[in-house]
Amino acid sequence: MTVRGILFDVDDTLFDYSASARVGVIEQLRAEGLLEKFDSEDAAAELWRGIEDEEYARFRTGEITFMEQRIARTERFLASIGVTVDDPDAWFSAYLVQRDRVMTAFPDALPTLRALHGQIGLGVVSNSVQSMQEHKLRSTGLLPYLADAILCCVEFVVAKPDPSIFRAGCDMIGLPPEQVAYVGNDYEIDALAARDAGLRSYWLDRSGGAAADDGITVIHSLTELTNSYLRLVNSSME
């Protein structure tokens, strides 16, 4: 059956989250005079990301709230260097300011959305807060192509990999799951979960070289997705 809609993940799919988070935490530490407490910038960034992965997993499963995971990440990170702060959320907010100064979309994101816009239904399903994801998309020039179809787990209450959020995303763009592709960078919560929810699953592996289970198409750039879809459209018109 023809794909008539595409839903995208945001962080590390359309938006280069990892790069901006790295710069953000390093610059926040530098601003606070704390960077020298780590062995290196790499060590600080790797610890920050590792704690994020653990605390965000707790948020996804409903163990803690979105705000609680922010606080937990900050407290654990600073505790590793023997630092406490009176207002960990304020520290996290200052980190966001540093991060947002350098946030950028991947080079293939805007051309992909431009090429597909008007030809196929487009939307977002993300494990985040809608206002935060809209801010990222607006700042990187992507929002006009997706503004009417953004679904985030904080507002929906259920997070990926639960199949209900993928199916709700399909409802949002008015299509059945079998006519919708989902594109994300996380193999388990994006690729496997989308496939199991009945969508056409595309795993965006920008590093290259990985294999995937049955029912999952591996792509190494969003340009591959665009070219594949446009070839199908052109062949159907011949």
Short mmCIF file of C-alpha atoms in Angstrom, two decimals, residues 7-227:
data_model
loop_
_atom_site.label_atom_id
_atom_site.label_comp_id
_atom_site.label_asym_id
_atom_site.label_seq_id
_atom_site.Cartn_x
_atom_site.Cartn_y
_atom_site.Cartn_z
CA LEU A 7 5.70 11.16 10.89
CA PHE A 8 9.09 12.24 12.21
CA ASP A 9 10.90 12.08 15.49
CA VAL A 10 12.58 15.43 16.32
CA ASP A 11 15.71 15.07 18.46
CA ASP A 12 18.64 13.60 16.54
CA THR A 13 16.35 13.01 13.55
CA LEU A 14 15.44 16.50 12.32
CA PHE A 15 17.27 18.49 14.99
CA ASP A 16 20.90 17.88 15.94
CA TYR A 17 20.14 17.44 19.61
CA SER A 18 23.35 15.67 20.64
CA ALA A 19 25.63 18.39 19.31
CA SER A 20 23.66 21.22 20.91
CA ALA A 21 23.36 19.39 24.25
CA ARG A 22 27.11 18.85 24.33
CA VAL A 23 27.86 22.51 23.72
CA GLY A 24 25.13 23.57 26.12
CA VAL A 25 26.39 21.65 29.13
CA ILE A 26 30.03 22.55 28.51
CA GLU A 27 29.21 26.24 28.22
CA GLN A 28 26.99 26.12 31.30
CA LEU A 29 29.79 24.53 33.30
CA ARG A 30 32.22 27.13 31.99
CA ALA A 31 29.87 29.95 32.95
CA GLU A 32 29.57 28.52 36.48
CA GLY A 33 33.33 27.98 36.83
CA LEU A 34 32.84 24.24 37.12
CA LEU A 35 34.33 22.87 33.91
CA GLU A 36 37.77 22.31 35.45
CA LYS A 37 36.23 19.87 37.94
CA PHE A 38 35.93 17.34 35.10
CA ASP A 39 38.82 15.48 33.50
CA SER A 40 37.86 16.81 30.09
CA GLU A 41 35.02 18.34 28.11
CA ASP A 42 34.34 14.90 26.67
CA ALA A 43 34.03 13.41 30.15
CA ALA A 44 31.55 16.10 31.19
CA ALA A 45 29.44 15.73 28.06
CA GLU A 46 29.41 11.92 28.24
CA LEU A 47 28.34 11.93 31.88
CA TRP A 48 25.58 14.47 31.17
CA ARG A 49 24.23 12.37 28.31
CA GLY A 50 24.47 9.13 30.26
CA ILE A 51 22.47 10.55 33.16
CA GLU A 52 19.95 11.98 30.70
CA ASP A 53 19.42 8.57 29.11
CA GLU A 54 18.75 6.99 32.50
CA GLU A 55 16.44 9.67 33.87
CA TYR A 56 14.55 10.11 30.60
CA ALA A 57 13.86 6.37 30.58
CA ARG A 58 12.26 6.77 34.02
CA PHE A 59 10.13 9.61 32.64
CA ARG A 60 9.03 7.56 29.62
CA THR A 61 7.80 4.75 31.85
CA GLY A 62 5.87 7.15 34.08
CA GLU A 63 8.09 6.71 37.15
CA ILE A 64 8.81 10.45 37.29
CA THR A 65 7.40 13.54 35.59
CA PHE A 66 9.07 15.58 32.86
CA MET A 67 10.04 18.29 35.34
CA GLU A 68 11.30 15.73 37.84
CA GLN A 69 13.64 14.21 35.29
CA ARG A 70 15.16 17.65 34.66
CA ILE A 71 15.82 18.11 38.36
CA ALA A 72 17.16 14.58 38.78
CA ARG A 73 19.56 15.02 35.87
CA THR A 74 20.92 18.26 37.29
CA GLU A 75 21.29 17.00 40.84
CA ARG A 76 23.00 13.77 39.85
CA PHE A 77 25.33 15.52 37.43
CA LEU A 78 26.45 18.18 39.90
CA ALA A 79 26.69 15.69 42.75
CA SER A 80 29.33 13.82 40.74
CA ILE A 81 31.65 16.80 41.32
CA GLY A 82 30.46 17.51 44.85
CA VAL A 83 28.27 20.48 43.97
CA THR A 84 24.72 21.23 45.10
CA VAL A 85 22.48 24.09 44.03
CA ASP A 86 19.44 25.60 45.72
CA ASP A 87 17.40 25.59 42.52
CA PRO A 88 18.37 22.75 40.17
CA ASP A 89 15.61 23.65 37.72
CA ALA A 90 17.04 27.17 37.38
CA TRP A 91 20.43 25.60 36.63
CA PHE A 92 18.81 23.38 34.01
CA SER A 93 17.02 26.38 32.49
CA ALA A 94 20.36 28.20 32.22
CA TYR A 95 21.75 25.13 30.44
CA LEU A 96 18.84 25.31 27.98
CA VAL A 97 19.76 28.91 27.14
CA GLN A 98 23.31 27.80 26.33
CA ARG A 99 22.04 24.83 24.33
CA ASP A 100 19.53 26.84 22.35
CA ARG A 101 22.17 29.32 21.21
CA VAL A 102 23.73 26.66 19.01
CA MET A 103 20.79 24.44 18.10
CA THR A 104 20.56 23.58 14.45
CA ALA A 105 18.70 21.27 12.13
CA PHE A 106 20.56 18.57 10.24
CA PRO A 107 21.48 19.80 6.74
CA ASP A 108 19.09 17.31 5.11
CA ALA A 109 16.05 18.22 7.27
CA LEU A 110 14.84 21.41 5.61
CA PRO A 111 15.34 20.19 2.01
CA THR A 112 13.44 17.01 2.89
CA LEU A 113 10.46 18.83 4.36
CA ARG A 114 10.39 21.31 1.48
CA ALA A 115 10.44 18.53 -1.09
CA LEU A 116 7.67 16.53 0.59
CA HIS A 117 5.45 19.39 1.76
CA GLY A 118 2.18 19.47 -0.16
CA GLN A 119 2.74 16.03 -1.67
CA ILE A 120 2.30 13.91 1.44
CA GLY A 121 0.97 14.34 4.96
CA LEU A 122 3.70 15.37 7.40
CA GLY A 123 3.80 15.39 11.18
CA VAL A 124 5.80 14.84 14.35
CA VAL A 125 5.51 12.32 17.18
CA SER A 126 7.99 13.11 19.94
CA ASN A 127 8.78 12.11 23.51
CA SER A 128 8.92 15.65 24.80
CA VAL A 129 6.88 18.78 25.54
CA GLN A 130 5.07 20.33 22.59
CA SER A 131 6.12 23.91 23.36
CA MET A 132 9.77 22.84 23.56
CA GLN A 133 9.68 20.94 20.28
CA GLU A 134 7.84 23.76 18.55
CA HIS A 135 10.56 26.13 19.76
CA LYS A 136 13.27 23.92 18.27
CA LEU A 137 11.42 23.56 14.98
CA ARG A 138 10.69 27.29 14.79
CA SER A 139 14.28 28.26 15.56
CA THR A 140 15.63 25.93 12.88
CA GLY A 141 13.12 26.93 10.19
CA LEU A 142 11.25 23.62 10.14
CA LEU A 143 8.03 24.56 11.92
CA PRO A 144 6.05 25.86 8.88
CA TYR A 145 6.13 22.37 7.36
CA LEU A 146 4.94 20.62 10.53
CA ALA A 147 3.05 23.17 12.63
CA ASP A 148 -0.41 21.65 12.21
CA ALA A 149 0.58 18.11 13.17
CA ILE A 150 2.78 17.86 16.27
CA LEU A 151 2.06 15.28 18.95
CA CYS A 152 4.21 15.10 22.09
CA CYS A 153 4.06 12.61 24.91
CA VAL A 154 3.72 15.11 27.77
CA GLU A 155 0.43 16.38 26.37
CA PHE A 156 -0.66 12.94 25.14
CA VAL A 157 0.35 11.40 28.52
CA VAL A 158 1.67 8.20 26.89
CA ALA A 159 5.20 8.02 25.46
CA LYS A 160 6.94 6.04 22.75
CA PRO A 161 7.36 3.06 22.47
CA ASP A 162 3.67 2.65 23.39
CA PRO A 163 1.80 1.93 20.14
CA SER A 164 -1.04 4.29 21.05
CA ILE A 165 1.03 7.43 20.49
CA PHE A 166 2.05 6.28 17.00
CA ARG A 167 -1.55 5.50 16.10
CA ALA A 168 -2.68 8.84 17.50
CA GLY A 169 -0.10 10.46 15.23
CA CYS A 170 -1.65 8.68 12.26
CA ASP A 171 -5.10 9.90 13.32
CA MET A 172 -3.67 13.41 13.57
CA ILE A 173 -2.79 13.41 9.86
CA GLY A 174 -5.94 11.51 8.94
CA LEU A 175 -4.40 8.28 7.70
CA PRO A 176 -4.39 4.61 8.75
CA PRO A 177 -1.08 3.30 10.16
CA GLU A 178 -0.35 1.13 7.12
CA GLN A 179 -0.24 4.27 4.96
CA VAL A 180 2.11 6.15 7.29
CA ALA A 181 5.90 5.97 7.58
CA TYR A 182 7.66 6.78 10.82
CA VAL A 183 11.24 8.06 10.78
CA GLY A 184 13.39 8.11 13.90
CA ASN A 185 16.93 7.60 15.07
CA ASP A 186 16.34 5.37 18.11
CA TYR A 187 16.16 1.72 17.11
CA GLU A 188 13.98 0.46 19.96
CA ILE A 189 11.59 3.32 20.74
CA ASP A 190 11.33 4.56 17.15
CA ALA A 191 12.03 1.83 14.62
CA LEU A 192 10.86 -1.29 16.42
CA ALA A 193 7.96 0.43 18.14
CA ALA A 194 6.65 2.05 14.96
CA ARG A 195 6.80 -1.25 13.11
CA ASP A 196 4.97 -3.03 15.91
CA ALA A 197 2.32 -0.29 15.91
CA GLY A 198 1.58 -1.07 12.26
CA LEU A 199 3.43 1.82 10.57
CA ARG A 200 6.07 1.68 7.85
CA SER A 201 9.23 1.92 9.92
CA TYR A 202 12.33 3.80 8.79
CA TRP A 203 15.36 3.74 11.06
CA LEU A 204 17.63 6.74 10.51
CA ASP A 205 21.14 5.45 11.22
CA ARG A 206 23.38 8.39 10.35
CA SER A 207 26.51 6.50 11.41
CA GLY A 208 25.90 3.80 8.78
CA GLY A 209 26.68 0.11 8.68
CA ALA A 210 23.93 -1.23 10.95
CA ALA A 211 21.46 -3.98 10.11
CA ALA A 212 17.81 -4.08 11.12
CA ASP A 213 15.06 -6.59 11.83
CA ASP A 214 12.39 -7.51 9.30
CA GLY A 215 9.88 -4.76 8.61
CA ILE A 216 12.37 -1.95 9.24
CA THR A 217 14.02 0.02 6.45
CA VAL A 218 17.43 1.47 7.27
CA ILE A 219 18.29 4.89 5.85
CA HIS A 220 21.46 6.88 6.46
CA SER A 221 20.07 10.29 5.62
CA LEU A 222 16.71 11.96 5.17
CA THR A 223 17.67 12.55 1.53
CA GLU A 224 17.38 8.79 0.95
CA LEU A 225 13.80 8.93 2.20
CA THR A 226 12.96 11.89 -0.02
CA ASN A 227 14.47 10.37 -3.13
#
